[in-house]
Coordinates of N, CA and C in Angstrom, one line a residue:
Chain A
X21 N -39.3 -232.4 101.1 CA -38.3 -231.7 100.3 C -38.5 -230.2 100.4
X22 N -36.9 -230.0 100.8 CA -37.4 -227.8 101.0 C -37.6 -227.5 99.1
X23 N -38.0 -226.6 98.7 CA -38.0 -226.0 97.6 C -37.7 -224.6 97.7
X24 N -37.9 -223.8 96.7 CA -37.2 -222.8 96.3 C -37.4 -222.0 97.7
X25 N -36.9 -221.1 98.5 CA -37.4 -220.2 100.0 C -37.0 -218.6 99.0
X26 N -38.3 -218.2 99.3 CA -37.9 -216.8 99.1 C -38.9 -215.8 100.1
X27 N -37.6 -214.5 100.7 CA -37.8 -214.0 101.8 C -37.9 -212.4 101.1
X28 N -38.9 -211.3 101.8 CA -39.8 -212.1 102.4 C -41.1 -212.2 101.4
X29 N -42.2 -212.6 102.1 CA -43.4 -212.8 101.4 C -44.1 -211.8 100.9
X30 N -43.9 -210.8 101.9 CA -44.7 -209.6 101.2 C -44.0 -208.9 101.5
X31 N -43.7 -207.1 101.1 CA -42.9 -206.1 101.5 C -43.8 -205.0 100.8
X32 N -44.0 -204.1 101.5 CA -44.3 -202.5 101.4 C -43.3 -201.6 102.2
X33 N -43.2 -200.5 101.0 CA -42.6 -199.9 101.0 C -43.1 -198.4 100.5
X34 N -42.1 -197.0 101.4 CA -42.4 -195.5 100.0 C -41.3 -196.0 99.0
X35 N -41.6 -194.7 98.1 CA -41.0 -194.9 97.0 C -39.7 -194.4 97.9
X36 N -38.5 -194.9 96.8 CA -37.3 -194.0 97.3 C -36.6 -195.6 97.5
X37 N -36.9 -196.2 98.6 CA -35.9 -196.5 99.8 C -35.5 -198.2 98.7
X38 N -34.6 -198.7 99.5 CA -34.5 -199.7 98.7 C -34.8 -200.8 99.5
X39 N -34.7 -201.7 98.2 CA -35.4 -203.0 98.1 C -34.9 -204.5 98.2
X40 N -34.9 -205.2 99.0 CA -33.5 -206.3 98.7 C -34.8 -207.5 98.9
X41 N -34.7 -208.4 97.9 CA -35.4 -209.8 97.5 C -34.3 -210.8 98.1
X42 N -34.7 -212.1 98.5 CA -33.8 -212.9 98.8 C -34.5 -214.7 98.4
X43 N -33.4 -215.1 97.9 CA -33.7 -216.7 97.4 C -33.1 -217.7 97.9
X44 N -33.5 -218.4 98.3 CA -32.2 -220.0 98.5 C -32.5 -221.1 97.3
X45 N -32.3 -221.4 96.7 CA -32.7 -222.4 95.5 C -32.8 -223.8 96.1
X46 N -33.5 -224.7 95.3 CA -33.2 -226.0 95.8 C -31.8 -226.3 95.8
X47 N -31.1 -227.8 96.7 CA -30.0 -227.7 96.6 C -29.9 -229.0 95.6
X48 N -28.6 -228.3 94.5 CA -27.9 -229.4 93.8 C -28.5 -228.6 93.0
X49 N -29.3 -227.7 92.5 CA -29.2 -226.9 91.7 C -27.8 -225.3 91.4
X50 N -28.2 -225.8 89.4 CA -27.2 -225.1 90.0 C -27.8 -223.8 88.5
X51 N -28.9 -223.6 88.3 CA -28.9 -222.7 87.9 C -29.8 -221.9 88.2
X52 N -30.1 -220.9 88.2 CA -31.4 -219.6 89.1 C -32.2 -218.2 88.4
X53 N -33.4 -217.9 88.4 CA -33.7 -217.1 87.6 C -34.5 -216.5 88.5
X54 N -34.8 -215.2 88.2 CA -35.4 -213.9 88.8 C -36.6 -213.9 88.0
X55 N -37.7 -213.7 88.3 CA -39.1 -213.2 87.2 C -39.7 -212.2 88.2
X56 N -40.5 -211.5 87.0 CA -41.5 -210.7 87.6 C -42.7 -210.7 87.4
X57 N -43.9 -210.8 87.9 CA -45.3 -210.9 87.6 C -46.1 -209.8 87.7
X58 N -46.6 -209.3 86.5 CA -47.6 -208.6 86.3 C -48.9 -208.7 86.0
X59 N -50.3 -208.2 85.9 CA -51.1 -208.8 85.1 C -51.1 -207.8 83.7
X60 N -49.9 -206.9 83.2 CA -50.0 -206.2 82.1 C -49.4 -207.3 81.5
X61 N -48.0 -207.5 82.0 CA -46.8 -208.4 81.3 C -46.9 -209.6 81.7
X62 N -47.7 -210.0 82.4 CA -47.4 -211.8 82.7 C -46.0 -212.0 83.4
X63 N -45.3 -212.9 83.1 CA -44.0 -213.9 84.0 C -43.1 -213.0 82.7
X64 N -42.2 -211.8 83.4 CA -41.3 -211.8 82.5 C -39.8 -212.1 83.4
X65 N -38.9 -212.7 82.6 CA -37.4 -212.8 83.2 C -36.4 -211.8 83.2
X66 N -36.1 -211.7 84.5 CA -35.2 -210.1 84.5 C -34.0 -210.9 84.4
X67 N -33.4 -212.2 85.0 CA -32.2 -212.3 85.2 C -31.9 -213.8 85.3
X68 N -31.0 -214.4 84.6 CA -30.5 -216.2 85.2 C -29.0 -216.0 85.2
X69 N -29.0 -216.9 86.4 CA -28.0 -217.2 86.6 C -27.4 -218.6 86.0
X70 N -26.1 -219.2 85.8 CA -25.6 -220.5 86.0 C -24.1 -220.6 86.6
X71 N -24.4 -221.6 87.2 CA -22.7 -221.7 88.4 C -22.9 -220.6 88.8
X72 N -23.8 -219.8 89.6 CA -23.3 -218.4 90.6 C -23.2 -217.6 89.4
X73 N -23.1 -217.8 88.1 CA -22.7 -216.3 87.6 C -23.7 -215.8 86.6
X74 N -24.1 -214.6 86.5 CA -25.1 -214.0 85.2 C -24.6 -214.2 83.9
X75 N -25.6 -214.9 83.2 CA -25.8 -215.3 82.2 C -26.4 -214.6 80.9
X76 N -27.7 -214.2 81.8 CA -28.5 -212.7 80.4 C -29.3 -212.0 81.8
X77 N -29.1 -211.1 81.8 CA -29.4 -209.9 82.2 C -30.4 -208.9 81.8
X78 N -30.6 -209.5 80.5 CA -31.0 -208.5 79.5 C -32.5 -208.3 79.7
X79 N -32.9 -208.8 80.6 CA -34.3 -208.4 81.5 C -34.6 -207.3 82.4
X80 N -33.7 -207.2 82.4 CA -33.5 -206.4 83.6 C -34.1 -205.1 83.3
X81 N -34.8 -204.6 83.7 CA -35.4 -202.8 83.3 C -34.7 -201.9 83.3
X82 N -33.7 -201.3 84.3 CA -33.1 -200.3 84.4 C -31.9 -200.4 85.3
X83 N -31.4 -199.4 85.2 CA -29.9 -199.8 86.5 C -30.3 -199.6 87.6
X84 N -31.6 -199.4 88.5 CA -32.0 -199.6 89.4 C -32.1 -201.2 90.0
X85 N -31.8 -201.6 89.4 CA -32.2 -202.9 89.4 C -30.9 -204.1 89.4
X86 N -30.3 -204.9 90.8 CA -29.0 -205.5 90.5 C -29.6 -207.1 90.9
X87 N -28.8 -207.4 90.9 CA -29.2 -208.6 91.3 C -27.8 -209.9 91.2
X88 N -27.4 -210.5 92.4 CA -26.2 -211.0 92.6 C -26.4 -212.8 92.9
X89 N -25.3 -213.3 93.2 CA -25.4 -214.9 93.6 C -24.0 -215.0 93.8
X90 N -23.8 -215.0 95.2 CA -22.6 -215.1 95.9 C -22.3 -216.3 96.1
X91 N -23.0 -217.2 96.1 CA -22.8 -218.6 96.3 C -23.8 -219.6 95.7
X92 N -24.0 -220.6 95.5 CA -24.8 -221.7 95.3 C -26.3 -221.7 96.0
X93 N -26.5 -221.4 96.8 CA -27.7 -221.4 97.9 C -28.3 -220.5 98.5
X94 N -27.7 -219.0 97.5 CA -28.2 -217.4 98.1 C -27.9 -216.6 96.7
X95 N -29.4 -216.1 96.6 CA -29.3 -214.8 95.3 C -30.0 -213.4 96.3
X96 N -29.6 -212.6 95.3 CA -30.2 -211.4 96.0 C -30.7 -210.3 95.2
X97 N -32.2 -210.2 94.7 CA -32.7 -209.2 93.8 C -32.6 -207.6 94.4
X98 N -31.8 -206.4 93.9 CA -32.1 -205.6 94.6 C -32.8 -204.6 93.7
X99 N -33.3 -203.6 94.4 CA -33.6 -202.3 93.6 C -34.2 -201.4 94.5
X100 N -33.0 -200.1 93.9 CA -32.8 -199.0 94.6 C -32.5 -198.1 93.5
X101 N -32.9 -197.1 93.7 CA -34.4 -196.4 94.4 C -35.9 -197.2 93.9
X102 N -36.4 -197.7 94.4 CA -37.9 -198.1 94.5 C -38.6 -197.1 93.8
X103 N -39.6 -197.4 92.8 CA -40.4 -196.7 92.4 C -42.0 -197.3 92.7
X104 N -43.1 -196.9 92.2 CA -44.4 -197.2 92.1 C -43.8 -198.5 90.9
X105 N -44.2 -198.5 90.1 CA -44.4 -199.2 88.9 C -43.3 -200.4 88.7
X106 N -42.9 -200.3 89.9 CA -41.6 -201.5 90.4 C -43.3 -202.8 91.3
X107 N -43.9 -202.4 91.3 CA -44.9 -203.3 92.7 C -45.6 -204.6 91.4
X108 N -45.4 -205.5 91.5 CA -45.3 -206.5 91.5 C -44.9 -207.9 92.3
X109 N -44.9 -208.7 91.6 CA -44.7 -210.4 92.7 C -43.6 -210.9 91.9
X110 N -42.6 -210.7 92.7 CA -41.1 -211.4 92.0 C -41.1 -212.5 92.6
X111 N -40.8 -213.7 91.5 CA -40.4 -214.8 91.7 C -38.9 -215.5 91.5
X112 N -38.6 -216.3 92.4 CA -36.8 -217.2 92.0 C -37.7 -218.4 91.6
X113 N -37.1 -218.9 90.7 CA -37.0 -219.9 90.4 C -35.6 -221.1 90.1
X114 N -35.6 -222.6 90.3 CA -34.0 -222.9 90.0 C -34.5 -223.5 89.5
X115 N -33.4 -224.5 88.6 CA -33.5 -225.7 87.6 C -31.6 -226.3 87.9
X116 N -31.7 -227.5 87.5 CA -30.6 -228.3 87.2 C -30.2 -228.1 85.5
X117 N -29.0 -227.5 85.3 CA -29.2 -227.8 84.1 C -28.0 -228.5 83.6
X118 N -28.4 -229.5 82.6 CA -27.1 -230.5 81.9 C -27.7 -230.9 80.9
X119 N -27.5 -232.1 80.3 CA -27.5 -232.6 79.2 C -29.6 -232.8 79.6
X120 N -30.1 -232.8 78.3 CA -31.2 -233.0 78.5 C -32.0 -231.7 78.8
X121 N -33.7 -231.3 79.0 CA -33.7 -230.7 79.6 C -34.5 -230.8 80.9
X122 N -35.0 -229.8 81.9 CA -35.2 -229.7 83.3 C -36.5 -228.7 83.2
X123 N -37.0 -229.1 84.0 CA -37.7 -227.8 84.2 C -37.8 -227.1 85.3
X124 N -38.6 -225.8 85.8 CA -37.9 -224.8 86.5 C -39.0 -225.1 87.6
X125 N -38.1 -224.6 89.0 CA -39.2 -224.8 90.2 C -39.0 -223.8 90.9
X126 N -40.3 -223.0 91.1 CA -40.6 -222.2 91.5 C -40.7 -221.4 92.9
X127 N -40.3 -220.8 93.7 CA -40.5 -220.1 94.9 C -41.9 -219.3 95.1
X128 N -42.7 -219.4 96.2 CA -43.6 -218.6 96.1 C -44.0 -217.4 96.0
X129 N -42.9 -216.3 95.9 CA -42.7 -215.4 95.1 C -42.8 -214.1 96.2
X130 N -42.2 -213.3 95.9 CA -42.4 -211.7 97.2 C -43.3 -210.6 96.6
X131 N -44.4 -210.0 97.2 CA -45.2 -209.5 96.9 C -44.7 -208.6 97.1
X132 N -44.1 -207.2 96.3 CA -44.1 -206.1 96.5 C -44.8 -204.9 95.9
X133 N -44.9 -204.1 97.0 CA -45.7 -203.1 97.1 C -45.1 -201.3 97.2
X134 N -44.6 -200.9 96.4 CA -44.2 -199.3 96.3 C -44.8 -198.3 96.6
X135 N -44.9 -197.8 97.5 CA -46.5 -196.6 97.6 C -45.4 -195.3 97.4
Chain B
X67 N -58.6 -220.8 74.0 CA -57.1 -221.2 73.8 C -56.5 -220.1 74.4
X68 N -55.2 -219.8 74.4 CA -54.5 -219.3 74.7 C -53.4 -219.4 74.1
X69 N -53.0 -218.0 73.3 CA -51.1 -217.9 72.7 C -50.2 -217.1 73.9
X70 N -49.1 -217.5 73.5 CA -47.9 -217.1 74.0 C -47.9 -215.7 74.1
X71 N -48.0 -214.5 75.1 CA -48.0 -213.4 75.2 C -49.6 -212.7 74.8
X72 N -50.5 -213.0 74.8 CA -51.6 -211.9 74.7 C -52.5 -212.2 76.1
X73 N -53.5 -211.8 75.7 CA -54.4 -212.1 76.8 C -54.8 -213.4 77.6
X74 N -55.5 -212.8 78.6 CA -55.7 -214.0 79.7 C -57.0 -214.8 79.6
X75 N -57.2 -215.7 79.1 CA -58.4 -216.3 78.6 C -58.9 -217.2 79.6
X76 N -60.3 -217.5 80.0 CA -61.1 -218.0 81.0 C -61.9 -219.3 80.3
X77 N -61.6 -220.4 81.1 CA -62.3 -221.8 81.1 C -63.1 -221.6 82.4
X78 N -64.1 -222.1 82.2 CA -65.1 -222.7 83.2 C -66.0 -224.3 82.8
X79 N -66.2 -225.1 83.8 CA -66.3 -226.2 83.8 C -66.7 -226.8 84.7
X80 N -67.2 -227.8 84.6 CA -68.1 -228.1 85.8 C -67.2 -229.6 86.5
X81 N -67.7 -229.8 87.7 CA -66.5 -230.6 88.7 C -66.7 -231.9 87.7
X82 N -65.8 -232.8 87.5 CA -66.3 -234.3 87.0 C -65.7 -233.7 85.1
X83 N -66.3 -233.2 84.7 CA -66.1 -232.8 83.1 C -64.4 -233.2 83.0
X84 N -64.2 -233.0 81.5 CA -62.8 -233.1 81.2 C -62.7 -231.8 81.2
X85 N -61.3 -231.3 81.0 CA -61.0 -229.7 80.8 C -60.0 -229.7 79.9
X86 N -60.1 -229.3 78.6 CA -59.0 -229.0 77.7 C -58.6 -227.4 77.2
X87 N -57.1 -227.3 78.0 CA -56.4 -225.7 78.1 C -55.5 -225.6 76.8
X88 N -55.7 -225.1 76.2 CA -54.9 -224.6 74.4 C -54.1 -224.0 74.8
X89 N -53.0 -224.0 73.6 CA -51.5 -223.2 74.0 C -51.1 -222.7 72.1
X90 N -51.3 -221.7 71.6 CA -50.3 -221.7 70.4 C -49.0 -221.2 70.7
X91 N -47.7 -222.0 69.9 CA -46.6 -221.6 70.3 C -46.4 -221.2 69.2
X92 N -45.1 -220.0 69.2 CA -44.8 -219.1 68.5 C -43.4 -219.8 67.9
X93 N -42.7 -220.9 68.0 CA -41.2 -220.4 67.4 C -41.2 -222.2 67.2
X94 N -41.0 -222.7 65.6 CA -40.9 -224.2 65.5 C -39.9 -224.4 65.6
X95 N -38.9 -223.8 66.4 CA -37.4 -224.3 66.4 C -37.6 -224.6 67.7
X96 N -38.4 -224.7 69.0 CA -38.7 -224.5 70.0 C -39.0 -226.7 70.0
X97 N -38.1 -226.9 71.6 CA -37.6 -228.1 71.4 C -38.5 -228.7 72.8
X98 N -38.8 -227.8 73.7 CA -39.3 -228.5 74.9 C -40.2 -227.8 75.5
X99 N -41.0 -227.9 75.7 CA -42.4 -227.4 76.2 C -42.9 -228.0 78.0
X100 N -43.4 -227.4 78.3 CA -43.7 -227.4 79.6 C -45.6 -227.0 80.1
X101 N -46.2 -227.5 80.6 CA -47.3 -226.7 81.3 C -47.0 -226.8 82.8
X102 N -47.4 -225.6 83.7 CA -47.5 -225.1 85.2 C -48.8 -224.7 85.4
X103 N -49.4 -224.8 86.8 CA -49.8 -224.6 87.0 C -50.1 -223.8 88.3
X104 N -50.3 -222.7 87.9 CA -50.4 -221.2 89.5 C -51.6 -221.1 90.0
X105 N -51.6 -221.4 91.7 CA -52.8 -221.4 92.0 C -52.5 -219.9 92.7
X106 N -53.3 -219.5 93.6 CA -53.1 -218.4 93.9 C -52.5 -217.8 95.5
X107 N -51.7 -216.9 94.9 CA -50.5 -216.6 95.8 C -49.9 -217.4 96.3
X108 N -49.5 -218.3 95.1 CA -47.9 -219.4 95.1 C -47.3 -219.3 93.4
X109 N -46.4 -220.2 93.7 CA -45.7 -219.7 92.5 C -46.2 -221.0 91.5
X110 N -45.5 -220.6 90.3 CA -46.0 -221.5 89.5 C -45.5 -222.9 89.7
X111 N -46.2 -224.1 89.7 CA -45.9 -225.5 89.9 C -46.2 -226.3 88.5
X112 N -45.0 -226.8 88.8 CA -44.5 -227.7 87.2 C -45.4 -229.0 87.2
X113 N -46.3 -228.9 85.9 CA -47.4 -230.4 86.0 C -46.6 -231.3 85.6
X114 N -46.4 -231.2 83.4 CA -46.2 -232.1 83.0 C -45.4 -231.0 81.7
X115 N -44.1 -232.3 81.1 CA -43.5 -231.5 80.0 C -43.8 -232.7 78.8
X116 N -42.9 -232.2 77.7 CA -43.1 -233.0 76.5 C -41.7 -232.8 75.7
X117 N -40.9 -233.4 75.1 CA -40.5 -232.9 74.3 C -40.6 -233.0 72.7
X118 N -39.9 -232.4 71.6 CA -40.5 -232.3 70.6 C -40.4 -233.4 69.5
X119 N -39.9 -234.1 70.2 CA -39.9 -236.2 69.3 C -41.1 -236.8 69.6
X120 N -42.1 -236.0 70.8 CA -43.2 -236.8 71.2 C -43.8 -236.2 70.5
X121 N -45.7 -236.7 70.6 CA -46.5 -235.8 70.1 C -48.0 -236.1 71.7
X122 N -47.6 -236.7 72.6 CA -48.6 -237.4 73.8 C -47.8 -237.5 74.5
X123 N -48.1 -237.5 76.1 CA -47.5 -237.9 77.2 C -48.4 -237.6 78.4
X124 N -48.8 -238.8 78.8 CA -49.8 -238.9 79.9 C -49.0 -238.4 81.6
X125 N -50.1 -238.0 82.4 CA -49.5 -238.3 83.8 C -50.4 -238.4 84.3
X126 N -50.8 -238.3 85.7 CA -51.6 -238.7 86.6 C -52.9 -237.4 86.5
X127 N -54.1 -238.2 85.2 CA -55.3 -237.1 85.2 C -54.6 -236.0 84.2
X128 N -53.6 -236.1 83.6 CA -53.2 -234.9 82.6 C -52.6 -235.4 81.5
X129 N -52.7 -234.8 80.6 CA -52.6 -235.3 78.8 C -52.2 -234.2 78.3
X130 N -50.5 -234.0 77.8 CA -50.5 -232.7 77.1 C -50.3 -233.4 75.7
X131 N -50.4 -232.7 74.4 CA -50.8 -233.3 73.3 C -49.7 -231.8 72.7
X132 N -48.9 -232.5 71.2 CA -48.3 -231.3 70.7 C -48.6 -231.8 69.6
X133 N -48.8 -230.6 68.9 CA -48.9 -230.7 67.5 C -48.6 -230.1 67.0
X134 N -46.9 -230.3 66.3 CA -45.7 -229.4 65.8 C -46.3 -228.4 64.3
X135 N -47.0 -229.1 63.6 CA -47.2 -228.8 62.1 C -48.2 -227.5 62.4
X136 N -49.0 -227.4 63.4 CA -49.6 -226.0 63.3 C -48.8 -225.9 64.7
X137 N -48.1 -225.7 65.3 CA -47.4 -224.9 66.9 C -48.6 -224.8 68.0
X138 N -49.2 -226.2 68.1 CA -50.1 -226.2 69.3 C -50.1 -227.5 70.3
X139 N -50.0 -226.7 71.1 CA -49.7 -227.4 72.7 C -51.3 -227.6 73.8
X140 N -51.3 -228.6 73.9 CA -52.9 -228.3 74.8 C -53.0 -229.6 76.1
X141 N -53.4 -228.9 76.8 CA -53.2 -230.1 78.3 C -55.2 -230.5 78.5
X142 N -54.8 -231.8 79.1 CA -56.1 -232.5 78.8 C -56.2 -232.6 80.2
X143 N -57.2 -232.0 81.1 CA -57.2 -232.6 82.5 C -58.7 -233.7 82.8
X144 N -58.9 -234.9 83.4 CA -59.4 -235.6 83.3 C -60.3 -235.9 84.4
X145 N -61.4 -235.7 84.9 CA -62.2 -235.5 85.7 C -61.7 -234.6 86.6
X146 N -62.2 -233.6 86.5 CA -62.0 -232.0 86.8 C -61.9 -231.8 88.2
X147 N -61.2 -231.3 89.1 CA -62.3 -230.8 90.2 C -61.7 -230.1 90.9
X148 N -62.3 -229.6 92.0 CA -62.5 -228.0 92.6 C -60.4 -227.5 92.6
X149 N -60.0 -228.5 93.4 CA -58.3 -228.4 93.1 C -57.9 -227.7 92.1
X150 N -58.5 -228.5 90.8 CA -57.3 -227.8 89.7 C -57.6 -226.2 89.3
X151 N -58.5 -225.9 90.1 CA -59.5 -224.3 89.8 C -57.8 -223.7 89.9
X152 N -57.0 -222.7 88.4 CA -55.9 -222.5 89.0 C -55.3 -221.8 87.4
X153 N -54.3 -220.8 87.2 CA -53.9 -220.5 86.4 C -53.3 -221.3 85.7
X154 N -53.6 -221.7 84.0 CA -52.5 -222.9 83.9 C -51.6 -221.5 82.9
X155 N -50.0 -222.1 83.1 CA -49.3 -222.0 82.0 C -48.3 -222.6 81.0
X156 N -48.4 -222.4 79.6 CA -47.1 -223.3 78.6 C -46.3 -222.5 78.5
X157 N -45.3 -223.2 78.7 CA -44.0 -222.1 78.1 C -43.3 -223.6 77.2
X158 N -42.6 -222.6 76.4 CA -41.6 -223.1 75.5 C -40.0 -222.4 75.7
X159 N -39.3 -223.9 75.2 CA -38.0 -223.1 75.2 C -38.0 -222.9 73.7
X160 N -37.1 -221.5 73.3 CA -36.4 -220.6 72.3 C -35.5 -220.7 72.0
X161 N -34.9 -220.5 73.2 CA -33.4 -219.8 73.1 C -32.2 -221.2 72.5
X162 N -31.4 -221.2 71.7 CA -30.7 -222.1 71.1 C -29.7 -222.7 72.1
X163 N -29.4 -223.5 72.1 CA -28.1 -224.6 73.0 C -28.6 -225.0 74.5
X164 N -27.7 -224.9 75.3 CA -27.9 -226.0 76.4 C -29.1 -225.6 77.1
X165 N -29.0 -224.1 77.8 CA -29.6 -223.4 78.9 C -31.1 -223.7 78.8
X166 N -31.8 -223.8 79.5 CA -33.3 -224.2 79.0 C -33.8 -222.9 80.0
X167 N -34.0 -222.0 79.3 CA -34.8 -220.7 79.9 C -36.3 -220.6 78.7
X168 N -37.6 -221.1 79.5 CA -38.5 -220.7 78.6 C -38.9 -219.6 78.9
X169 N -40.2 -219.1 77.4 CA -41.2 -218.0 77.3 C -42.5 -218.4 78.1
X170 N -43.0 -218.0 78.9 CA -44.3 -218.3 79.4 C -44.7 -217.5 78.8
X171 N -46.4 -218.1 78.5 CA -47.8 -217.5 78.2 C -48.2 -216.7 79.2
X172 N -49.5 -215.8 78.6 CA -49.9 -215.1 79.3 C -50.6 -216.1 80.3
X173 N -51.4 -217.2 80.4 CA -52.5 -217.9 81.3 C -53.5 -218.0 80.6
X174 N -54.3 -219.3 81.2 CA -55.5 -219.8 80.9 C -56.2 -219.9 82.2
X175 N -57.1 -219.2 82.9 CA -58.2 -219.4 84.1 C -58.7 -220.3 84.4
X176 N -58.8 -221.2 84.8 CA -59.2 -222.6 84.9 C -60.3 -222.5 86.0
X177 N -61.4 -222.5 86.1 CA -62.2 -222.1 86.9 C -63.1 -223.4 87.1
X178 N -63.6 -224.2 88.3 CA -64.2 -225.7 88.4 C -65.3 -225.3 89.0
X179 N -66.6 -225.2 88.6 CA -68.2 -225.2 89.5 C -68.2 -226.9 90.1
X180 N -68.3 -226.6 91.3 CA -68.4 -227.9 92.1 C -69.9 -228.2 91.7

């Protein structure tokens, strides 16, 4: 079974340039979420989606920070301009969601690095 | 033990032992609970859930146990070994109606001496 693909694995970068994350969810899912990992903040959620569309957003840090889902099977975390204090390990994660609940499955996550 | 948002607390244990990871949860309106477990440099992998009609639910070597009246959640792993050496995390869902978006904890270290 594929599970969550997220590209790429690692990224370094200067500050400034931008940043583009990329997810494919499991398929038949149909809902999607952005996290970020710190060891200050732990797993925080910047963003879910359901059906392709944003849901809460309200994670999100700053307007540097976008993040889309054009279709069922591709999200795209961006952020431009890149700072230092952006370097952490973002994770996608999907879930099915309906009646009942589901739990979330995880991508192995992009390691970013801001210098 | 380990609550919901503070620090990152460390188990050590020896290969063969049981291992029991604590969770206090923060919100009794909170309906479905979850433990994962992150090993390192992967993402978090889904063990075992519970929801809040149960208070036990076994799976293969894992026992999460809830107990609503004080908000604690704790997973029982059952002859230990070097494998499960690994971040565990609970999260709970919060958020009211269908969407099931949980809070994850900070982590519990799970650390196995072979």
């Amino acid at each position: 079974d594929a599970g969550v693909i997220q590209s790429p694995r690692h990224e370094v970068t200067e500050m400034g340039q931008e940043v583009t994350l990329r997810c494919k969810p499991i398929s038949g899912h149909n809902s999607l979420f952005w996290y970020r990992q710190t060891m200050m903040r732990g797993l925080e959620l910047l963003i879910y989606f359901n059906n392709n569309v944003p849901i809460d957003d309200s994670g999100m840090p700053e307007d540097r920070f976008s993040a889309k889902m054009p279709n069922a099977s591709f999200s795209t975390l961006k952020i431009q301009p890149s700072e230092p204090r952006d370097s952490a390990v973002y994770f996608c994660a999907s879930s099915f969601q309906g009646p009942g609940n589901q739990p979330q499955h995880f991508g192995d996550g992009t390691r970013l690095s801001i210098l | 033990g380990e609550s919901v948002g503070l620090h990152l607390p460390t188990l050590s244990v020896q290969e063969g032992d049981n291992s029991i990871i604590n969770c206090a949860y923060s919100n009794s309106a909170s309906d479905y609970f979850i433990w994962y477990k992150q090993e390192s440099g992967k993402g978090p992998q889904f063990i075992i859930d519970i929801r809040s009609n149960m208070d036990k639910r076994q799976g293969q070597r894992v026992t999460v146990l809830l107990n609503k009246t004080v908000k604690h959640l704790s997973l029982q792993i059952a002859a230990t070994q070097p494998g499960d050496s690994a971040v565990y995390f609970c999260a709970e869902k919060e958020r009211p109606g269908g969407s099931y978006i949980p809070t994850f904890g900070r982590g519990t270290s799970l650390i196995v001496h072979p």
